[in-house]
C-alpha cells in the first residue's frame, strides 16, 4: 500500500493527503471489456482506488473521502467527509452530507444537507458559524439545507449525485 500525490507517482509524507494505491497477487488485472477504465485505475500493477487517505506518524490510515468527491475551492482542496464530520459534532445535527456546487468565482463551494436531531435546533447561520469557528474558513458550507432524511441510492448509500443536482437547483431559485 502507498499514498500518492495528485501526480499519481510521488509518495506523500506523514499527515499529507494522498490517494490509496495497492497491489497484491490476488488483484484483478482490470475491468472486463472496459479498457479505458482499466487504463485509468490499473497502472504498472497498482490499483488506484480513488480513496483519499492520510497516514499518521504511527502508520495509522485515516479515510478523508473519495477523489471524485473532493472539491477545489479557490485552489484549496476540500474533503466533504471532513466538513461532514465537523457538522456531526454539533449537537443539533443527526446526519449530514456535503457536496460541491459549481461557483463562477471559486470554481466550486461546499453545500451541506443536514438532518437535525430536533426540528429547528440548528438553523443555517448557527451551523455556518460553528463550521467557521471549528474548521478551515474556505471549507465552510456556503448554504445549508435541512432535510427530514438524506436520499439513498439503490446500494443504501447517500445519493450524492442527487444532492449535487438539488444544490444546483436550489441555488438557481434563490
mmCIF file of C-alpha atoms in Angstrom:
data_model
loop_
_atom_site.group_PDB
_atom_site.id
_atom_site.type_symbol
_atom_site.label_atom_id
_atom_site.label_comp_id
_atom_site.label_asym_id
_atom_site.label_seq_id
_atom_site.Cartn_x
_atom_site.Cartn_y
_atom_site.Cartn_z
ATOM 1 C CA UNK A 1 0.000 0.000 0.000
ATOM 2 C CA UNK A 2 1.074 3.538 -0.763
ATOM 3 C CA UNK A 3 -0.386 7.020 -0.655
ATOM 4 C CA UNK A 4 0.434 9.046 -3.752
ATOM 5 C CA UNK A 5 0.112 12.722 -4.622
ATOM 6 C CA UNK A 6 -2.138 14.096 -7.371
ATOM 7 C CA UNK A 7 0.550 13.287 -9.964
ATOM 8 C CA UNK A 8 -0.141 9.596 -9.262
ATOM 9 C CA UNK A 9 3.559 8.827 -8.788
ATOM 10 C CA UNK A 10 5.076 10.721 -5.863
ATOM 11 C CA UNK A 11 4.552 9.241 -2.402
ATOM 12 C CA UNK A 12 3.165 11.707 0.135
ATOM 13 C CA UNK A 13 4.609 12.312 3.576
ATOM 14 C CA UNK A 14 3.174 11.822 7.032
ATOM 15 C CA UNK A 15 -0.141 13.655 7.606
ATOM 16 C CA UNK A 16 -0.390 14.652 3.936
ATOM 17 C CA UNK A 17 -3.455 13.592 1.944
ATOM 18 C CA UNK A 18 -2.943 11.157 -0.889
ATOM 19 C CA UNK A 19 -4.719 8.537 -2.976
ATOM 20 C CA UNK A 20 -4.512 4.969 -1.717
ATOM 21 C CA UNK A 21 -2.868 2.644 -4.248
ATOM 22 C CA UNK A 22 -2.375 -1.039 -3.662
ATOM 23 C CA UNK A 23 -1.119 -4.194 -5.322
ATOM 24 C CA UNK A 24 -1.083 -7.851 -4.379
ATOM 25 C CA UNK A 25 -1.086 -11.238 -6.113
ATOM 26 C CA UNK A 26 -4.891 -11.534 -5.873
ATOM 27 C CA UNK A 27 -5.586 -8.204 -7.556
ATOM 28 C CA UNK A 28 -7.632 -8.248 -10.732
ATOM 29 C CA UNK A 29 -5.861 -7.446 -13.975
ATOM 30 C CA UNK A 30 -8.501 -4.899 -14.928
ATOM 31 C CA UNK A 31 -12.150 -4.390 -15.756
ATOM 32 C CA UNK A 32 -13.858 -6.851 -18.103
ATOM 33 C CA UNK A 33 -14.184 -5.275 -21.564
ATOM 34 C CA UNK A 34 -13.556 -1.763 -20.194
ATOM 35 C CA UNK A 35 -10.062 -0.811 -21.421
ATOM 36 C CA UNK A 36 -10.464 2.917 -20.640
ATOM 37 C CA UNK A 37 -11.450 2.230 -17.011
ATOM 38 C CA UNK A 38 -8.640 -0.321 -16.717
ATOM 39 C CA UNK A 39 -6.073 2.176 -18.019
ATOM 40 C CA UNK A 40 -7.291 4.786 -15.532
ATOM 41 C CA UNK A 41 -7.381 2.563 -12.427
ATOM 42 C CA UNK A 42 -4.651 -0.029 -13.063
ATOM 43 C CA UNK A 43 -1.128 1.251 -13.696
ATOM 44 C CA UNK A 44 2.073 -0.812 -13.612
ATOM 45 C CA UNK A 45 0.463 -3.422 -11.383
ATOM 46 C CA UNK A 46 -1.011 -0.866 -8.939
ATOM 47 C CA UNK A 47 -4.734 -0.310 -8.355
ATOM 48 C CA UNK A 48 -5.581 3.375 -7.894
ATOM 49 C CA UNK A 49 -8.568 3.116 -5.547
ATOM 50 C CA UNK A 50 -9.800 6.723 -5.623
ATOM 51 C CA UNK A 51 -9.830 6.711 -1.806
ATOM 52 C CA UNK A 52 -8.154 9.738 -0.258
ATOM 53 C CA UNK A 53 -6.322 8.951 2.958
ATOM 54 C CA UNK A 54 -3.698 10.342 5.266
ATOM 55 C CA UNK A 55 -1.211 8.390 7.365
ATOM 56 C CA UNK A 56 -0.036 9.496 10.810
ATOM 57 C CA UNK A 57 3.456 9.040 12.269
ATOM 58 C CA UNK A 58 2.387 5.715 13.858
ATOM 59 C CA UNK A 59 1.360 4.298 10.467
ATOM 60 C CA UNK A 60 -2.408 4.530 11.037
ATOM 61 C CA UNK A 61 -4.502 5.431 7.989
ATOM 62 C CA UNK A 62 -7.457 7.837 8.065
ATOM 63 C CA UNK A 63 -10.099 7.991 5.352
ATOM 64 C CA UNK A 64 -10.699 11.532 4.035
ATOM 65 C CA UNK A 65 -13.150 10.802 1.240
ATOM 66 C CA UNK A 66 -13.232 9.834 -2.406
ATOM 67 C CA UNK A 67 -11.109 11.559 -5.025
ATOM 68 C CA UNK A 68 -14.194 12.200 -7.143
ATOM 69 C CA UNK A 69 -15.977 13.809 -4.141
ATOM 70 C CA UNK A 70 -13.193 16.313 -3.401
ATOM 71 C CA UNK A 71 -13.928 19.927 -4.250
ATOM 72 C CA UNK A 72 -11.437 22.585 -5.276
ATOM 73 C CA UNK A 73 -12.490 25.852 -3.632
ATOM 74 C CA UNK A 74 -10.378 28.733 -4.937
ATOM 75 C CA UNK A 75 -7.337 26.463 -5.121
ATOM 76 C CA UNK A 76 -7.917 24.741 -1.753
ATOM 77 C CA UNK A 77 -8.843 21.056 -1.592
ATOM 78 C CA UNK A 78 -11.988 20.500 0.461
ATOM 79 C CA UNK A 79 -12.816 16.963 1.528
ATOM 80 C CA UNK A 80 -16.583 16.670 2.100
ATOM 81 C CA UNK A 81 -16.104 13.985 4.762
ATOM 82 C CA UNK A 82 -14.078 16.379 6.939
ATOM 83 C CA UNK A 83 -16.841 19.004 6.779
ATOM 84 C CA UNK A 84 -19.477 16.321 7.412
ATOM 85 C CA UNK A 85 -17.547 15.082 10.466
ATOM 86 C CA UNK A 86 -17.357 18.658 11.760
ATOM 87 C CA UNK A 87 -21.099 19.166 11.301
ATOM 88 C CA UNK A 88 -21.823 15.841 13.012
ATOM 89 C CA UNK A 89 -20.004 17.063 16.137
ATOM 90 C CA UNK A 90 -22.678 19.763 16.534
ATOM 91 C CA UNK A 91 -25.337 18.532 18.991
ATOM 92 C CA UNK A 92 -28.192 19.665 16.732
ATOM 93 C CA UNK A 93 -27.070 17.553 13.759
ATOM 94 C CA UNK A 94 -28.084 13.897 13.356
ATOM 95 C CA UNK A 95 -26.838 13.386 9.795
ATOM 96 C CA UNK A 96 -25.050 15.456 7.161
ATOM 97 C CA UNK A 97 -23.839 15.256 3.577
ATOM 98 C CA UNK A 98 -21.624 17.886 1.949
ATOM 99 C CA UNK A 99 -21.375 18.201 -1.827
ATOM 100 C CA UNK A 100 -19.636 20.657 -4.139
ATOM 101 C CA UNK A 101 -21.705 23.165 -6.120
ATOM 102 C CA UNK A 102 -20.199 24.977 -9.110
ATOM 103 C CA UNK A 103 -19.296 28.596 -8.385
ATOM 104 C CA UNK A 104 -18.305 31.165 -11.040
ATOM 105 C CA UNK A 105 -15.647 32.768 -8.810
ATOM 106 C CA UNK A 106 -14.246 29.969 -6.642
ATOM 107 C CA UNK A 107 -14.708 27.017 -9.007
ATOM 108 C CA UNK A 108 -16.885 25.203 -6.501
ATOM 109 C CA UNK A 109 -18.160 25.740 -2.968
ATOM 110 C CA UNK A 110 -19.338 23.287 -0.301
ATOM 111 C CA UNK A 111 -23.083 22.945 0.290
ATOM 112 C CA UNK A 112 -24.457 20.949 3.228
ATOM 113 C CA UNK A 113 -27.623 18.924 3.554
ATOM 114 C CA UNK A 114 -28.426 18.369 7.217
ATOM 115 C CA UNK A 115 -30.840 16.227 9.191
ATOM 116 C CA UNK A 116 -31.390 17.801 12.601
ATOM 117 C CA UNK A 117 -31.725 15.926 15.893
ATOM 118 C CA UNK A 118 -34.812 18.021 16.660
ATOM 119 C CA UNK A 119 -36.620 20.363 14.310
ATOM 120 C CA UNK A 120 -35.464 23.994 14.476
ATOM 121 C CA UNK A 121 -32.430 23.314 16.707
ATOM 122 C CA UNK A 122 -29.591 24.113 14.322
ATOM 123 C CA UNK A 123 -30.647 26.762 11.873
ATOM 124 C CA UNK A 124 -28.328 27.500 8.964
ATOM 125 C CA UNK A 125 -26.499 30.550 10.330
ATOM 126 C CA UNK A 126 -25.781 28.781 13.631
ATOM 127 C CA UNK A 127 -24.229 25.856 11.756
ATOM 128 C CA UNK A 128 -22.280 28.138 9.410
ATOM 129 C CA UNK A 129 -20.871 29.981 12.443
ATOM 130 C CA UNK A 130 -20.000 26.640 14.039
ATOM 131 C CA UNK A 131 -18.077 25.417 10.957
ATOM 132 C CA UNK A 132 -16.254 28.740 10.647
ATOM 133 C CA UNK A 133 -15.240 28.606 14.313
ATOM 134 C CA UNK A 134 -14.063 24.976 14.244
ATOM 135 C CA UNK A 135 -12.872 24.340 10.683
ATOM 136 C CA UNK A 136 -10.978 25.869 7.797
ATOM 137 C CA UNK A 137 -12.687 29.067 6.582
ATOM 138 C CA UNK A 138 -12.542 28.040 2.906
ATOM 139 C CA UNK A 139 -14.304 24.732 3.736
ATOM 140 C CA UNK A 140 -17.416 26.059 5.481
ATOM 141 C CA UNK A 141 -20.721 25.301 3.734
ATOM 142 C CA UNK A 142 -21.963 28.338 1.803
ATOM 143 C CA UNK A 143 -25.535 27.045 2.001
ATOM 144 C CA UNK A 144 -27.151 24.629 4.415
ATOM 145 C CA UNK A 145 -30.402 22.903 3.536
ATOM 146 C CA UNK A 146 -32.449 20.904 6.025
ATOM 147 C CA UNK A 147 -34.000 17.554 5.127
ATOM 148 C CA UNK A 148 -36.069 15.001 7.027
ATOM 149 C CA UNK A 149 -33.658 12.307 5.720
ATOM 150 C CA UNK A 150 -30.759 12.100 3.283
ATOM 151 C CA UNK A 151 -31.694 10.444 -0.035
ATOM 152 C CA UNK A 152 -30.325 6.947 -0.538
ATOM 153 C CA UNK A 153 -29.430 5.227 -3.770
ATOM 154 C CA UNK A 154 -30.026 1.591 -4.679
ATOM 155 C CA UNK A 155 -26.969 0.464 -2.692
ATOM 156 C CA UNK A 156 -28.229 2.080 0.511
ATOM 157 C CA UNK A 157 -25.556 4.785 0.389
ATOM 158 C CA UNK A 158 -26.288 8.511 0.352
ATOM 159 C CA UNK A 159 -27.125 9.566 -3.201
ATOM 160 C CA UNK A 160 -24.527 12.344 -3.554
ATOM 161 C CA UNK A 161 -25.313 12.888 -7.240
ATOM 162 C CA UNK A 162 -28.946 13.648 -6.379
ATOM 163 C CA UNK A 163 -27.796 16.119 -3.729
ATOM 164 C CA UNK A 164 -25.437 17.857 -6.177
ATOM 165 C CA UNK A 165 -28.346 18.292 -8.599
ATOM 166 C CA UNK A 166 -30.529 19.551 -5.768
ATOM 167 C CA UNK A 167 -27.855 22.027 -4.585
ATOM 168 C CA UNK A 168 -27.573 23.481 -8.094
ATOM 169 C CA UNK A 169 -31.362 23.657 -8.469
ATOM 170 C CA UNK A 170 -31.857 25.305 -5.057
ATOM 171 C CA UNK A 171 -29.147 27.889 -5.773
ATOM 172 C CA UNK A 172 -30.868 28.858 -9.043
ATOM 173 C CA UNK A 173 -34.096 29.530 -7.151
ATOM 174 C CA UNK A 174 -32.536 31.837 -4.570
#
